Short mmCIF file of C-alpha atoms and ligand atoms in Angstrom, two decimals:
data_model
loop_
_atom_site.label_atom_id
_atom_site.label_comp_id
_atom_site.label_asym_id
_atom_site.label_seq_id
_atom_site.Cartn_x
_atom_site.Cartn_y
_atom_site.Cartn_z
CA UNK L 878 8.92 17.10 87.11
CA UNK L 879 8.62 18.36 83.58
CA UNK L 880 8.13 22.09 83.38
CA UNK L 881 6.80 22.49 79.87
CA UNK L 882 4.19 25.18 79.77
CA UNK L 883 0.61 23.95 79.83
CA UNK L 884 -0.96 25.05 76.53
CA UNK L 885 -4.64 24.60 77.43
CA UNK L 886 -6.95 27.45 78.43
CA UNK L 887 -9.57 26.05 80.74
CA UNK L 888 -11.32 29.22 81.72
CA UNK L 889 -14.49 30.83 80.46
CA UNK L 890 -13.90 33.38 77.74
CA UNK L 891 -10.25 32.35 77.25
CA UNK L 892 -9.36 31.72 73.63
CA UNK L 893 -8.20 28.10 73.28
CA UNK L 894 -4.84 27.21 71.72
CA UNK L 895 -6.72 25.52 68.87
CA UNK L 896 -10.31 26.50 68.16
CA UNK L 897 -11.97 23.46 66.63
CA UNK L 898 -15.22 22.91 64.77
CA UNK L 899 -16.08 26.55 64.13
CA UNK L 900 -14.32 27.26 60.86
CA UNK L 901 -17.48 27.34 58.77
CA UNK L 902 -19.09 30.04 60.90
CA UNK L 903 -15.90 32.08 60.85
CA UNK L 904 -15.45 31.69 57.09
CA UNK L 905 -19.05 32.69 56.38
CA UNK L 906 -18.63 35.74 58.54
CA UNK L 907 -15.36 36.67 56.86
CA UNK L 908 -17.03 36.35 53.47
CA UNK L 909 -19.85 38.65 54.59
CA UNK L 910 -17.33 41.28 55.68
CA UNK L 911 -15.52 41.03 52.34
CA UNK L 912 -18.62 41.01 50.18
CA UNK L 913 -19.99 44.30 51.44
CA UNK L 914 -23.15 45.63 53.05
CA UNK L 915 -26.29 43.58 52.77
CA UNK L 916 -24.73 40.20 53.38
CA UNK L 917 -26.92 38.21 55.74
CA UNK L 918 -24.11 36.99 58.00
CA UNK L 919 -23.17 40.56 58.81
CA UNK L 920 -25.72 40.39 61.60
CA UNK L 921 -25.12 37.13 63.41
CA UNK L 922 -26.74 35.77 66.55
CA UNK L 923 -24.94 32.95 68.34
CA UNK L 924 -26.76 30.82 70.90
CA UNK L 925 -25.64 27.79 72.85
CA UNK L 926 -25.34 26.33 76.28
CA UNK L 927 -22.73 27.38 78.84
CA UNK L 928 -19.17 26.52 77.99
CA UNK L 929 -20.01 25.61 74.39
CA UNK L 930 -17.75 28.41 73.13
CA UNK L 931 -19.87 31.48 72.41
CA UNK L 932 -17.46 34.03 73.84
CA UNK L 933 -14.42 32.56 72.16
CA UNK L 934 -16.32 32.45 68.87
CA UNK L 935 -17.09 36.16 69.24
CA UNK L 936 -13.38 36.69 69.89
CA UNK L 937 -12.57 34.81 66.69
CA UNK L 938 -15.04 36.92 64.72
CA UNK L 939 -13.40 40.03 66.16
CA UNK L 940 -10.02 38.73 64.98
CA UNK L 941 -11.51 38.21 61.55
CA UNK L 942 -12.62 41.82 61.44
CA UNK L 943 -9.32 43.12 62.81
CA UNK L 944 -7.40 41.17 60.18
CA UNK L 945 -9.31 43.28 57.66
CA UNK L 946 -8.39 46.46 59.55
CA UNK L 947 -11.95 46.93 60.71
CA UNK L 948 -12.82 48.75 63.89
CA UNK L 949 -14.11 46.52 66.65
CA UNK L 950 -16.20 47.43 69.67
CA UNK L 951 -16.74 44.61 72.11
CA UNK L 952 -19.46 44.90 74.74
CA UNK L 953 -21.47 42.82 77.19
CA UNK L 954 -25.22 43.30 77.38
CA UNK L 955 -25.39 44.67 80.90
CA UNK L 956 -27.45 47.82 81.60
CA UNK L 957 -26.01 50.88 79.85
CA UNK L 958 -24.40 48.93 77.02
CA UNK L 959 -25.82 51.14 74.29
CA UNK L 960 -24.33 54.27 75.84
CA UNK L 961 -21.06 52.49 76.42
CA UNK L 962 -20.90 51.64 72.72
CA UNK L 963 -21.71 55.24 71.89
CA UNK L 964 -18.97 56.57 74.16
CA UNK L 965 -16.36 54.11 72.92
CA UNK L 966 -17.22 54.87 69.31
CA UNK L 967 -16.98 58.56 70.01
CA UNK L 968 -13.73 58.54 71.94
CA UNK L 969 -11.84 55.98 69.97
CA UNK L 970 -13.10 56.22 66.45
CA UNK L 971 -14.60 59.63 65.85
CA UNK L 972 -11.76 61.24 67.83
CA UNK L 973 -9.14 59.38 65.83
CA UNK L 974 -10.75 60.15 62.49
CA UNK L 975 -11.03 63.84 63.27
CA UNK L 976 -7.35 63.94 64.13
CA UNK L 977 -6.46 62.09 60.97
CA UNK L 978 -8.55 64.48 59.00
CA UNK L 979 -6.71 67.42 60.46
CA UNK L 980 -3.34 65.87 59.72
CA UNK L 981 -4.39 65.02 56.22
CA UNK L 982 -5.76 68.48 55.61
CA UNK L 983 -2.47 70.11 56.54
CA UNK L 984 -0.64 67.76 54.20
CA UNK L 985 -3.20 68.11 51.49
CA UNK L 986 -1.73 68.83 48.13
CA UNK L 987 -2.70 72.05 46.52
CA UNK L 988 -5.95 71.81 44.70
CA UNK L 989 -7.18 68.87 46.75
CA UNK L 990 -10.10 69.84 48.90
CA UNK L 991 -11.44 67.64 51.61
CA UNK L 992 -15.06 68.13 52.32
CA UNK L 993 -15.41 67.59 56.06
CA UNK L 994 -18.48 68.47 57.96
CA UNK L 995 -18.63 70.58 61.07
CA UNK L 996 -19.93 69.43 64.41
CA UNK L 997 -16.91 69.00 66.62
CA UNK L 998 -18.64 68.71 69.93
CA UNK L 999 -20.08 65.70 71.63
CA UNK L 1000 -23.31 66.79 73.32
CA UNK L 1001 -24.50 64.74 76.23
CA UNK L 1002 -27.70 63.94 74.37
CA UNK L 1003 -25.87 62.69 71.31
CA UNK L 1004 -27.31 59.30 70.42
CA UNK L 1005 -25.57 56.15 69.30
CA UNK L 1006 -27.03 56.74 65.88
CA UNK L 1007 -25.53 60.25 65.71
CA UNK L 1008 -22.11 59.00 66.66
CA UNK L 1009 -22.14 56.05 64.28
CA UNK L 1010 -23.41 58.21 61.47
CA UNK L 1011 -20.57 60.66 61.99
CA UNK L 1012 -18.08 57.83 62.23
CA UNK L 1013 -19.30 56.25 59.00
CA UNK L 1014 -19.16 59.56 57.24
CA UNK L 1015 -15.62 60.37 58.37
CA UNK L 1016 -14.40 56.87 57.64
CA UNK L 1017 -15.94 56.93 54.20
CA UNK L 1018 -14.24 60.23 53.43
CA UNK L 1019 -10.93 58.85 54.58
CA UNK L 1020 -11.30 55.64 52.59
CA UNK L 1021 -11.98 57.67 49.47
CA UNK L 1022 -9.14 60.04 50.17
CA UNK L 1023 -6.69 57.21 50.63
CA UNK L 1024 -8.22 55.05 47.92
CA UNK L 1025 -8.48 52.12 50.29
CA UNK L 1026 -11.04 49.35 50.77
CA UNK L 1027 -13.90 50.52 53.01
CA UNK L 1028 -13.02 50.15 56.68
CA UNK L 1029 -16.06 48.95 58.55
CA UNK L 1030 -17.11 48.53 62.14
CA UNK L 1031 -17.90 45.29 63.96
CA UNK L 1032 -19.82 45.50 67.22
CA UNK L 1033 -19.96 42.34 69.34
CA UNK L 1034 -22.35 41.93 72.23
CA UNK L 1035 -21.86 39.02 74.59
CA UNK L 1036 -24.27 37.64 77.20
CA UNK L 1037 -27.31 38.95 75.42
CA UNK L 1038 -30.19 38.85 77.89
CA UNK L 1039 -33.87 39.66 77.80
CA UNK L 1040 -33.54 41.69 81.02
CA UNK L 1041 -32.07 44.49 78.88
CA UNK L 1042 -34.63 44.09 76.11
CA UNK L 1043 -35.29 47.85 75.96
CA UNK L 1044 -31.67 48.52 75.13
CA UNK L 1045 -31.53 45.62 72.70
CA UNK L 1046 -34.49 47.20 70.92
CA UNK L 1047 -32.80 50.62 70.83
CA UNK L 1048 -29.62 49.08 69.56
CA UNK L 1049 -31.45 47.02 66.95
CA UNK L 1050 -33.28 50.07 65.65
CA UNK L 1051 -30.02 51.94 65.13
CA UNK L 1052 -28.40 48.98 63.39
CA UNK L 1053 -31.41 48.39 61.19
CA UNK L 1054 -31.28 51.97 59.99
CA UNK L 1055 -27.60 51.81 59.22
CA UNK L 1056 -27.92 48.48 57.44
CA UNK L 1057 -30.70 49.93 55.34
CA UNK L 1058 -28.39 52.80 54.45
CA UNK L 1059 -25.79 50.28 53.28
CA UNK L 1060 -23.34 51.20 56.00
CA UNK L 1061 -20.22 49.10 56.43
CA UNK L 1062 -21.26 47.66 59.74
CA UNK L 1063 -21.49 44.18 61.22
CA UNK L 1064 -22.88 42.90 64.49
CA UNK L 1065 -22.27 39.59 66.26
CA UNK L 1066 -24.21 38.79 69.41
CA UNK L 1067 -24.21 35.78 71.72
CA UNK L 1068 -26.21 34.44 74.62
CA UNK L 1069 -27.58 31.31 76.19
CA UNK L 1070 -30.89 30.25 74.62
CA UNK L 1071 -32.90 30.79 77.77
CA UNK L 1072 -31.78 34.43 77.85
CA UNK L 1073 -32.20 35.05 74.12
CA UNK L 1074 -35.46 33.23 73.34
CA UNK L 1075 -37.73 35.73 75.11
CA UNK L 1076 -36.24 38.45 72.91
CA UNK L 1077 -37.06 36.53 69.77
CA UNK L 1078 -40.53 35.68 70.99
CA UNK L 1079 -41.48 39.25 71.89
CA UNK L 1080 -45.06 39.84 70.86
CA UNK L 1081 -45.00 43.61 70.97
CA UNK L 1082 -47.04 45.23 68.25
CA UNK L 1083 -44.37 46.49 65.88
CA UNK L 1084 -41.82 44.02 67.20
CA UNK L 1085 -38.70 46.11 67.04
CA UNK L 1086 -36.52 43.08 67.71
CA UNK L 1087 -37.03 41.93 64.14
CA UNK L 1088 -33.38 42.56 63.57
CA UNK L 1089 -32.66 39.71 65.97
CA UNK L 1090 -35.17 37.48 64.25
CA UNK L 1091 -33.71 38.20 60.87
CA UNK L 1092 -30.17 37.72 62.07
CA UNK L 1093 -28.06 34.84 60.84
CA UNK L 1094 -28.68 32.23 63.54
CA UNK L 1095 -25.76 30.15 64.71
CA UNK L 1096 -26.75 27.47 67.19
CA UNK L 1097 -23.53 26.18 68.65
CA UNK L 1098 -23.51 22.55 69.59
CA UNK L 1099 -21.09 19.80 70.42
CA UNK L 1100 -18.10 19.31 68.12
CA UNK L 1101 -17.20 15.97 66.54
CA UNK L 1102 -14.84 13.50 68.22
CA UNK L 1103 -12.43 14.13 65.38
CA UNK L 1104 -12.39 17.83 66.24
CA UNK L 1105 -12.03 17.03 69.92
CA UNK L 1106 -8.99 14.92 69.10
CA UNK L 1107 -7.46 17.76 67.10
CA UNK L 1108 -8.17 20.12 69.98
CA UNK L 1109 -6.41 17.79 72.41
CA UNK L 1110 -3.50 16.67 70.25
CA UNK L 1111 -2.30 19.79 68.45
CA UNK L 1112 -1.61 21.93 71.52
CA UNK L 1113 0.20 19.04 73.21
CA UNK L 1114 2.39 18.46 70.18
CA UNK L 1115 3.11 22.15 69.86
CA UNK L 1116 4.27 22.07 73.49
CA UNK L 1117 6.69 19.26 72.67
CA UNK L 1118 4.74 16.37 74.17
CA UNK L 1119 2.47 13.61 72.90
CA UNK L 1120 -0.43 11.42 73.96
CA UNK L 1121 -0.27 7.70 74.44
CA UNK L 1122 -2.94 6.53 71.93
CA UNK L 1123 -5.06 4.78 74.52
CA UNK L 1124 -4.91 7.77 76.86
CA UNK L 1125 -5.91 10.00 73.98
CA UNK L 1126 -8.89 7.79 73.13
CA UNK L 1127 -10.08 7.94 76.74
CA UNK L 1128 -9.64 11.70 76.83
CA UNK L 1129 -11.60 12.19 73.60
CA UNK L 1130 -14.45 10.02 74.88
CA UNK L 1131 -14.53 11.91 78.19
CA UNK L 1132 -15.05 15.22 76.41
CA UNK L 1133 -18.29 14.13 74.80
CA UNK L 1134 -17.86 16.80 72.12
CA UNK L 1135 -18.10 19.55 74.72
CA UNK L 1136 -15.53 22.29 74.04
CA UNK L 1137 -14.98 23.29 77.65
CA UNK L 1138 -14.05 19.69 78.45
CA UNK L 1139 -11.35 19.75 75.74
CA UNK L 1140 -9.57 22.44 77.73
CA UNK L 1141 -10.22 20.92 81.14
CA UNK L 1142 -9.24 17.36 80.22
CA UNK L 1143 -6.29 18.63 78.20
CA UNK L 1144 -5.06 20.91 80.93
CA UNK L 1145 -5.21 18.38 83.75
CA UNK L 1146 -3.93 15.42 81.77
CA UNK L 1147 -0.99 17.54 80.68
CA UNK L 1148 -0.46 18.60 84.26
CA UNK L 1149 -0.39 15.04 85.61
CA UNK L 1150 1.90 13.66 82.89
CA UNK L 1151 5.18 12.41 84.32
CA UNK L 1152 7.26 12.77 81.20
CA UNK L 1153 6.84 13.88 77.62
CA UNK L 1154 4.12 11.34 76.94
CA UNK L 1155 0.69 11.65 78.51
CA UNK L 1156 0.09 8.09 79.68
CA UNK L 1157 -3.19 6.42 80.57
CA UNK L 1158 -2.91 7.08 84.30
CA UNK L 1159 -2.26 10.79 83.79
CA UNK L 1160 -5.27 10.96 81.47
CA UNK L 1161 -7.41 9.10 83.99
CA UNK L 1162 -6.52 11.54 86.75
CA UNK L 1163 -6.94 14.43 84.35
CA UNK L 1164 -10.43 13.31 83.33
CA UNK L 1165 -11.55 12.90 86.95
CA UNK L 1166 -10.24 16.33 87.84
CA UNK L 1167 -11.83 17.85 84.74
CA UNK L 1168 -15.21 16.44 85.73
CA UNK L 1169 -14.94 17.96 89.20
CA UNK L 1170 -13.93 21.32 87.76
CA UNK L 1171 -16.77 21.21 85.30
CA UNK L 1172 -19.12 20.71 88.24
CA UNK L 1173 -17.84 23.83 89.95
CA UNK L 1174 -17.66 25.98 86.87
CA UNK L 1175 -20.71 24.91 84.90
CA UNK L 1176 -23.13 22.63 86.76
CA UNK L 1177 -23.20 24.50 90.02
CA UNK L 1178 -23.96 27.93 88.48
CA UNK L 1179 -26.44 26.40 86.04
CA UNK L 1180 -28.34 24.76 88.90
CA UNK L 1181 -28.20 27.90 90.98
CA UNK L 1182 -30.20 29.72 88.29
CA UNK L 1183 -33.10 27.27 88.63
CA UNK L 1184 -36.00 27.07 91.04
CA UNK L 1185 -36.12 24.38 93.71
CA UNK L 1186 -38.78 22.48 91.82
CA UNK L 1187 -36.77 22.46 88.64
CA UNK L 1188 -33.76 21.12 90.50
CA UNK L 1189 -35.94 18.47 92.08
CA UNK L 1190 -37.02 17.31 88.66
CA UNK L 1191 -33.39 17.03 87.56
CA UNK L 1192 -32.47 15.18 90.73
CA UNK L 1193 -35.26 12.70 90.06
CA UNK L 1194 -33.94 12.21 86.51
CA UNK L 1195 -30.43 11.55 87.78
CA UNK L 1196 -31.58 8.23 89.26
CA UNK L 1197 -31.71 6.82 85.73
CA UNK L 1198 -28.59 5.64 83.94
CA UNK L 1199 -29.82 6.99 80.61
CA UNK L 1200 -32.77 9.03 79.32
CA UNK L 1201 -35.66 9.31 81.78
CA UNK L 1202 -39.29 8.47 81.06
CA UNK L 1203 -41.29 11.61 81.85
CA UNK L 1204 -44.25 9.66 83.24
CA UNK L 1205 -41.90 7.89 85.62
CA UNK L 1206 -40.43 11.19 86.80
CA UNK L 1207 -43.90 12.48 87.61
CA UNK L 1208 -44.44 9.38 89.72
CA UNK L 1209 -41.16 9.83 91.51
CA UNK L 1210 -42.11 13.38 92.33
CA UNK L 1211 -45.64 12.35 93.33
CA UNK L 1212 -47.18 14.96 91.07
CA UNK L 1213 -49.61 14.76 88.19
CA UNK L 1214 -48.16 14.27 84.71
CA UNK L 1215 -49.56 17.68 83.74
CA UNK L 1216 -47.76 19.34 86.61
CA UNK L 1217 -44.51 17.52 85.85
CA UNK L 1218 -44.96 18.63 82.28
CA UNK L 1219 -44.69 22.25 83.34
CA UNK L 1220 -41.26 21.70 84.87
CA UNK L 1221 -40.21 19.70 81.89
CA UNK L 1222 -41.09 22.57 79.58
CA UNK L 1223 -39.29 25.11 81.74
CA UNK L 1224 -36.20 22.95 81.95
CA UNK L 1225 -36.20 22.52 78.20
CA UNK L 1226 -36.43 26.27 77.75
CA UNK L 1227 -33.52 26.70 80.15
CA UNK L 1228 -31.58 24.18 78.01
CA UNK L 1229 -31.05 21.89 80.96
CA UNK L 1230 -32.80 18.91 79.39
CA UNK L 1231 -33.76 17.85 75.91
CA UNK L 1232 -36.33 15.42 74.52
CA UNK L 1233 -34.65 12.34 73.08
CA UNK L 1234 -37.57 10.21 71.96
CA UNK L 1235 -41.29 10.38 72.61
CA UNK L 1236 -41.88 10.48 76.35
CA UNK L 1237 -38.20 10.60 77.28
CA UNK L 1238 -35.84 13.39 78.28
CA UNK L 1239 -32.11 13.54 78.90
CA UNK L 1240 -29.61 16.01 80.32
CA UNK L 1241 -28.28 18.64 78.00
CA UNK L 1242 -24.97 19.26 79.74
CA UNK L 1243 -22.40 16.49 79.84
CA UNK L 1244 -21.80 14.98 83.27
CA UNK L 1245 -24.81 16.69 84.79
CA UNK L 1246 -26.11 13.29 85.89
CA UNK L 1247 -22.88 12.46 87.66
CA UNK L 1248 -22.76 15.85 89.28
CA UNK L 1249 -26.29 15.54 90.59
CA UNK L 1250 -25.69 12.03 91.80
CA UNK L 1251 -22.67 13.11 93.74
CA UNK L 1252 -24.14 16.26 95.15
CA UNK L 1253 -27.84 16.13 95.68
CA UNK L 1254 -29.39 12.90 94.61
CA UNK L 1255 -29.15 11.37 98.05
CA UNK L 1256 -31.45 14.12 99.21
CA UNK L 1257 -33.78 13.50 96.33
CA UNK L 1258 -34.80 10.23 97.87
CA UNK L 1259 -36.31 12.17 100.70
CA UNK L 1260 -38.29 14.80 98.86
CA UNK L 1261 -40.43 16.87 101.14
CA UNK L 1262 -43.50 18.90 100.39
CA UNK L 1263 -43.10 22.65 100.85
CA UNK L 1264 -45.75 24.90 102.36
CA UNK L 1265 -47.23 25.41 98.91
CA UNK L 1266 -47.69 21.68 98.56
CA UNK L 1267 -44.93 21.38 95.99
CA UNK L 1268 -42.03 19.00 96.37
CA UNK L 1269 -38.84 20.48 97.69
CA UNK L 1270 -35.37 19.18 97.92
CA UNK L 1271 -34.05 19.59 101.44
CA UNK L 1272 -31.00 21.81 101.56
CA UNK L 1273 -31.68 23.59 98.30
N1 LIG T 357 -14.22 25.47 69.54
C1 LIG T 357 -13.47 25.28 70.63
N2 LIG T 357 -12.34 24.52 70.60
C2 LIG T 357 -11.60 24.36 71.71
N3 LIG T 357 -11.89 24.91 72.90
C3 LIG T 357 -12.98 25.68 73.00
C4 LIG T 357 -13.83 25.90 71.86
N4 LIG T 357 -14.86 26.69 72.23
C5 LIG T 357 -14.67 26.95 73.54
N5 LIG T 357 -13.56 26.36 74.01
C6 LIG T 357 -13.08 26.44 75.41
O1 LIG T 357 -14.20 26.22 76.24
C7 LIG T 357 -14.24 27.13 77.32
C8 LIG T 357 -15.55 27.89 77.32
O2 LIG T 357 -15.65 28.75 76.19
P1 LIG T 357 -16.52 30.09 76.25
O3 LIG T 357 -16.15 30.88 77.45
O4 LIG T 357 -16.44 30.74 74.94
O5 LIG T 357 -18.00 29.47 76.46
P2 LIG T 357 -19.37 30.27 76.51
O6 LIG T 357 -20.29 29.56 75.59
O7 LIG T 357 -19.14 31.71 76.26
O8 LIG T 357 -19.84 30.02 78.01
P3 LIG T 357 -20.82 30.97 78.92
O9 LIG T 357 -22.22 30.71 78.46
O10 LIG T 357 -20.62 30.46 80.32
O11 LIG T 357 -20.37 32.38 78.74
C9 LIG T 357 -12.98 27.97 77.22
O12 LIG T 357 -12.00 27.41 78.06
C10 LIG T 357 -12.58 27.85 75.76
O13 LIG T 357 -11.19 27.95 75.62
MG1 LIG T 358 -19.37 33.40 77.41
#
């Protein structure tokens, strides 16, 4: 058995050995950091389905900022995130800058006066805006003192969700103020469309989420087969192995442009390889294993978020080999087309299905059809009506 270390990173949030297909987004962001305040890409909102690579893109943007010696605060949009950002900024950045100031002051050459402001204490009611304002002030002073390029702050927020819309609004208000004041600040946020769309659609009078609406929108989608191939081949070569060309072709096709599959197929094909070449049989086993893993890691949780009726609709779709005719699905479910239309709309909002041509829908996630066929479609042939008269899938 060959013991070369497996280079792939098939787990959510884990930075892949080679990040493919995202260089334009990263370059645009880098440019915005370099060009100074006011650049549109400095506030970026990334959306995309599960496993498409939102978190690892945020990680890459953080690296971009760190390469420029920027400060980075990385948060997840769970309740309390605004205060967590405030506390991190206070402890790490303001604390550090105050210390630096003190050191610098004691080394200050005669005649050089630093003009620092007072206000050493962190009151419990200090707001995020207070802390960031102090940070920006101290950092600006230091940059001037050292004659260096302005050191900015990047805040990333992952798993943006409408359930914390109040905090998103608070956060947005602070950022909008600072951006207006030409502060050296950048924000990159990410979430699945179903969780982000309600924030963008908010109809509140003064709509304080305008900062989200105005943000640079990055809708992450599938990557090209060429990129998939790069993502599969480079890490293997760097690990001292290679792909048999036919095996590689099969692996690329199995990924369907879906980044998570690059890591899963790569990891398992590499694992099953007998020698230094990944042959067709290793790739075949790897692909099958990758599909099962994808089911556990992506399909199962995605389905768990849906209502019974929505799952029933998907199960009815899975009987087709390709795109499903919506009128036909309504018939299969024994409901009116109008009623079926409601599920269809909800499922589209949840990014589970997408319209492909007039009157047809298809699955958004790769291998969802296969997963449903294996797991619940048998039950879908025996749909039952629930107490509310709506179709139910037994066992779900
Ligand atoms: N551009 C890419 N090239 C190669 N691999 C990638 C790329 N983007 C993501 N991956 C891989 O796909 C997997 C999923 O990535 P990530 O966790 O960023 O997805 P996500 O969109 O944040 O998913 P979720 O919505 O579940 O949080 C990881 O294993 C990661 O290494
Ligand atoms: Mg993620």
